[in-house]
Amino acid sequence: MDGIKILVADDERDIRDILKLMLEKAGYQVVTAVDGQDVLDKFDESISLVVLDVMMPKCNGIDACAKIREKADVPVLFLTAKSTESDLVEGFEAGGDDYITKPFSSTELLIRIKALLKRPHMGSASEQADTKIIIQDLVMDTDLKQIFRDGEEIPLTEIEYRIIHMLATNRNHNFTAKEIYEHVWKEKFLPNSTNTVMVHIRNIRKKLGDTGPTPKYLHNSWGRGYRIV
């Protein structure tokens, strides 16, 4: 773990202390922050991962994540007491990579952190290509990592793009939530992982305008999974 520095932010001192102790015991270097503004003040290129509480004063975790995303692509893990779909969508839209609800176990937290640190970024060589994939009236540019309709980009998060890319490059193949999660998130499937995948699928459909009773792009075969035809 040498050289891996994690920025931990929570406005509750007890939680900060517990997280610091837990992560240092696992071999990580830890920097703590008391609120969102403190996160932005302490964030620099030495930080490998950020753990953000959602509800913090001055600047909340969602806003802090969005500002971090303007200048860096480090993994962001949200700590939240709220796990409704709208809250999760807001966090993912801000650029968050994963979330864990309070109270949480040290084992699950460390598993998620290790998985996030291993996850490739958008610009990784393994995913670079210079081809275009046509999905009816959509054009996926796998070089730019973007999707367009009538020349206009449809804004997607990194995770949303990865999900569509997985389905679009395996047309007519049904992928279960478990298969999508383990391929896209690059980590072990856990009990709440199905909800994470479903939130992203719903948000993708909303952005694509694919929310009607008869899906145009992203189909769900009950009991079998998701596919793009």
C-alpha positions as a Python dict, from the first residue, in 0.01 Angstrom:
ca = {
    (1, 'M'): (0, 0, 0),
    (2, 'D'): (306, 225, -2),
    (3, 'G'): (233, 557, -166),
    (4, 'I'): (-145, 514, -173),
    (5, 'K'): (-296, 816, -4),
    (6, 'I'): (-668, 834, 72),
    (7, 'L'): (-857, 1153, 155),
    (8, 'V'): (-1136, 1085, 405),
    (9, 'A'): (-1407, 1343, 472),
    (10, 'D'): (-1678, 1332, 736),
    (11, 'D'): (-1807, 1604, 966),
    (12, 'E'): (-1830, 1358, 1257),
    (13, 'R'): (-1498, 1328, 1435),
    (14, 'D'): (-1565, 976, 1563),
    (15, 'I'): (-1624, 847, 1210),
    (16, 'R'): (-1314, 1025, 1079),
    (17, 'D'): (-1103, 873, 1354),
    (18, 'I'): (-1243, 524, 1294),
    (19, 'L'): (-1185, 547, 920),
    (20, 'K'): (-834, 682, 967),
    (21, 'L'): (-743, 402, 1206),
    (22, 'M'): (-901, 136, 985),
    (23, 'L'): (-730, 252, 666),
    (24, 'E'): (-390, 309, 825),
    (25, 'K'): (-408, -41, 973),
    (26, 'A'): (-467, -168, 619),
    (27, 'G'): (-150, 11, 508),
    (28, 'Y'): (-285, 328, 347),
    (29, 'Q'): (-177, 684, 410),
    (30, 'V'): (-474, 892, 525),
    (31, 'V'): (-559, 1262, 507),
    (32, 'T'): (-877, 1372, 685),
    (33, 'A'): (-1116, 1658, 613),
    (34, 'V'): (-1402, 1797, 822),
    (35, 'D'): (-1629, 1924, 542),
    (36, 'G'): (-1654, 1964, 167),
    (37, 'Q'): (-1454, 2284, 151),
    (38, 'D'): (-1178, 2124, 357),
    (39, 'V'): (-1176, 1840, 102),
    (40, 'L'): (-1118, 2083, -184),
    (41, 'D'): (-845, 2263, 10),
    (42, 'K'): (-659, 1939, 86),
    (43, 'F'): (-710, 1756, -243),
    (44, 'D'): (-403, 1741, -469),
    (45, 'E'): (-234, 1509, -719),
    (46, 'S'): (-98, 1288, -438),
    (47, 'I'): (-449, 1163, -348),
    (48, 'S'): (-530, 820, -494),
    (49, 'L'): (-889, 789, -370),
    (50, 'V'): (-1149, 1001, -190),
    (51, 'V'): (-1402, 879, 67),
    (52, 'L'): (-1678, 1141, 98),
    (53, 'D'): (-1962, 1171, 343),
    (54, 'V'): (-2263, 1306, 154),
    (55, 'M'): (-2411, 1530, 422),
    (56, 'M'): (-2145, 1783, 526),
    (57, 'P'): (-2153, 2158, 603),
    (58, 'K'): (-2012, 2440, 386),
    (59, 'C'): (-1985, 2218, 79),
    (60, 'N'): (-2158, 1879, 76),
    (61, 'G'): (-2006, 1560, -61),
    (62, 'I'): (-2198, 1577, -390),
    (63, 'D'): (-2072, 1927, -470),
    (64, 'A'): (-1720, 1843, -354),
    (65, 'C'): (-1716, 1540, -584),
    (66, 'A'): (-1831, 1747, -881),
    (67, 'K'): (-1552, 2000, -821),
    (68, 'I'): (-1291, 1723, -787),
    (69, 'R'): (-1412, 1579, -1117),
    (70, 'E'): (-1333, 1909, -1289),
    (71, 'K'): (-964, 1847, -1236),
    (72, 'A'): (-906, 1478, -1159),
    (73, 'D'): (-1031, 1125, -1231),
    (74, 'V'): (-952, 965, -895),
    (75, 'P'): (-1204, 713, -758),
    (76, 'V'): (-1468, 859, -526),
    (77, 'L'): (-1658, 648, -272),
    (78, 'F'): (-1961, 804, -101),
    (79, 'L'): (-2056, 736, 260),
    (80, 'T'): (-2427, 793, 297),
    (81, 'A'): (-2710, 740, 540),
    (82, 'K'): (-2949, 789, 245),
    (83, 'S'): (-2984, 524, -22),
    (84, 'T'): (-3295, 627, -218),
    (85, 'E'): (-3266, 608, -595),
    (86, 'S'): (-3272, 988, -640),
    (87, 'D'): (-2986, 1028, -393),
    (88, 'L'): (-2779, 761, -568),
    (89, 'V'): (-2842, 913, -911),
    (90, 'E'): (-2731, 1254, -781),
    (91, 'G'): (-2409, 1105, -646),
    (92, 'F'): (-2329, 911, -961),
    (93, 'E'): (-2410, 1211, -1178),
    (94, 'A'): (-2160, 1419, -981),
    (95, 'G'): (-1893, 1166, -1075),
    (96, 'G'): (-1903, 924, -781),
    (97, 'D'): (-1785, 570, -851),
    (98, 'D'): (-1952, 378, -570),
    (99, 'Y'): (-2132, 420, -239),
    (100, 'I'): (-2168, 245, 93),
    (101, 'T'): (-2447, 311, 341),
    (102, 'K'): (-2400, 383, 710),
    (103, 'P'): (-2354, 190, 926),
    (104, 'F'): (-2098, -9, 728),
    (105, 'S'): (-1861, -293, 803),
    (106, 'S'): (-1486, -245, 784),
    (107, 'T'): (-1460, -554, 563),
    (108, 'E'): (-1702, -423, 301),
    (109, 'L'): (-1544, -77, 303),
    (110, 'L'): (-1195, -218, 245),
    (111, 'I'): (-1322, -450, -31),
    (112, 'R'): (-1479, -155, -213),
    (113, 'I'): (-1171, 64, -173),
    (114, 'K'): (-938, -207, -302),
    (115, 'A'): (-1167, -267, -600),
    (116, 'L'): (-1186, 104, -684),
    (117, 'L'): (-809, 137, -672),
    (118, 'K'): (-775, -150, -921),
    (119, 'R'): (-1038, -15, -1160),
    (120, 'P'): (-911, 113, -1494),
    (121, 'H'): (-993, 471, -1592),
    (122, 'M'): (-1177, 588, -1902),
    (123, 'G'): (-859, 648, -2096),
    (124, 'S'): (-703, 310, -2033),
    (125, 'A'): (-525, 150, -2326),
    (126, 'S'): (-735, -164, -2297),
    (127, 'E'): (-1048, 24, -2405),
    (128, 'Q'): (-905, 259, -2665),
    (129, 'A'): (-1039, 219, -3016),
    (130, 'D'): (-1104, 432, -3320),
    (131, 'T'): (-1426, 272, -3437),
    (132, 'K'): (-1788, 382, -3416),
    (133, 'I'): (-2080, 166, -3307),
    (134, 'I'): (-2424, 244, -3449),
    (135, 'I'): (-2727, 176, -3229),
    (136, 'Q'): (-3026, 282, -3442),
    (137, 'D'): (-3003, 665, -3433),
    (138, 'L'): (-2721, 667, -3178),
    (139, 'V'): (-2352, 679, -3264),
    (140, 'M'): (-2104, 552, -3005),
    (141, 'D'): (-1756, 688, -3062),
    (142, 'T'): (-1528, 444, -2881),
    (143, 'D'): (-1229, 669, -2939),
    (144, 'L'): (-1386, 974, -2775),
    (145, 'K'): (-1579, 756, -2527),
    (146, 'Q'): (-1896, 948, -2614),
    (147, 'I'): (-2243, 884, -2756),
    (148, 'F'): (-2417, 1114, -3000),
    (149, 'R'): (-2764, 1158, -3146),
    (150, 'D'): (-2800, 1386, -3450),
    (151, 'G'): (-2451, 1520, -3384),
    (152, 'E'): (-2528, 1619, -3025),
    (153, 'E'): (-2352, 1445, -2738),
    (154, 'I'): (-2563, 1266, -2478),
    (155, 'P'): (-2383, 1336, -2147),
    (156, 'L'): (-2294, 1015, -1968),
    (157, 'T'): (-2091, 935, -1660),
    (158, 'E'): (-1795, 698, -1690),
    (159, 'I'): (-1992, 408, -1543),
    (160, 'E'): (-2292, 471, -1771),
    (161, 'Y'): (-2065, 470, -2076),
    (162, 'R'): (-1901, 145, -1964),
    (163, 'I'): (-2240, -25, -1924),
    (164, 'I'): (-2355, 78, -2272),
    (165, 'H'): (-2019, -15, -2421),
    (166, 'M'): (-2040, -362, -2267),
    (167, 'L'): (-2391, -420, -2403),
    (168, 'A'): (-2330, -256, -2743),
    (169, 'T'): (-2021, -466, -2814),
    (170, 'N'): (-2216, -783, -2729),
    (171, 'R'): (-2541, -720, -2914),
    (172, 'N'): (-2840, -943, -2835),
    (173, 'H'): (-2658, -1104, -2542),
    (174, 'N'): (-2834, -1087, -2207),
    (175, 'F'): (-2617, -981, -1914),
    (176, 'T'): (-2735, -1025, -1556),
    (177, 'A'): (-2690, -749, -1299),
    (178, 'K'): (-2411, -958, -1146),
    (179, 'E'): (-2227, -988, -1478),
    (180, 'I'): (-2263, -616, -1548),
    (181, 'Y'): (-2148, -519, -1201),
    (182, 'E'): (-1842, -742, -1195),
    (183, 'H'): (-1739, -640, -1548),
    (184, 'V'): (-1799, -264, -1514),
    (185, 'W'): (-1717, -205, -1149),
    (186, 'K'): (-1439, -466, -1146),
    (187, 'E'): (-1530, -586, -799),
    (188, 'K'): (-1715, -863, -617),
    (189, 'F'): (-2094, -864, -644),
    (190, 'L'): (-2254, -777, -309),
    (191, 'P'): (-2619, -775, -189),
    (192, 'N'): (-2678, -408, -272),
    (193, 'S'): (-2499, -428, -607),
    (194, 'T'): (-2822, -513, -793),
    (195, 'N'): (-2971, -182, -682),
    (196, 'T'): (-2659, 1, -799),
    (197, 'V'): (-2689, -151, -1147),
    (198, 'M'): (-3064, -80, -1165),
    (199, 'V'): (-3012, 287, -1075),
    (200, 'H'): (-2758, 326, -1353),
    (201, 'I'): (-2976, 143, -1607),
    (202, 'R'): (-3273, 368, -1525),
    (203, 'N'): (-3059, 679, -1552),
    (204, 'I'): (-2917, 564, -1887),
    (205, 'R'): (-3270, 509, -2020),
    (206, 'K'): (-3374, 853, -1902),
    (207, 'K'): (-3081, 1017, -2079),
    (208, 'L'): (-3146, 822, -2398),
    (209, 'G'): (-3517, 902, -2387),
    (210, 'D'): (-3584, 530, -2363),
    (211, 'T'): (-3835, 528, -2077),
    (212, 'G'): (-4149, 420, -2263),
    (213, 'P'): (-4329, 87, -2220),
    (214, 'T'): (-4147, -51, -2526),
    (215, 'P'): (-3769, 5, -2493),
    (216, 'K'): (-3595, 129, -2806),
    (217, 'Y'): (-3233, 63, -2713),
    (218, 'L'): (-3187, -108, -2378),
    (219, 'H'): (-3404, -414, -2323),
    (220, 'N'): (-3467, -605, -2003),
    (221, 'S'): (-3543, -977, -2028),
    (222, 'W'): (-3698, -1068, -1695),
    (223, 'G'): (-3492, -1329, -1520),
    (224, 'R'): (-3221, -1316, -1787),
    (225, 'G'): (-3079, -964, -1775),
    (226, 'Y'): (-3018, -663, -1997),
    (227, 'R'): (-2926, -639, -2364),
    (228, 'I'): (-2898, -401, -2659),
    (229, 'V'): (-3042, -538, -2983),
}
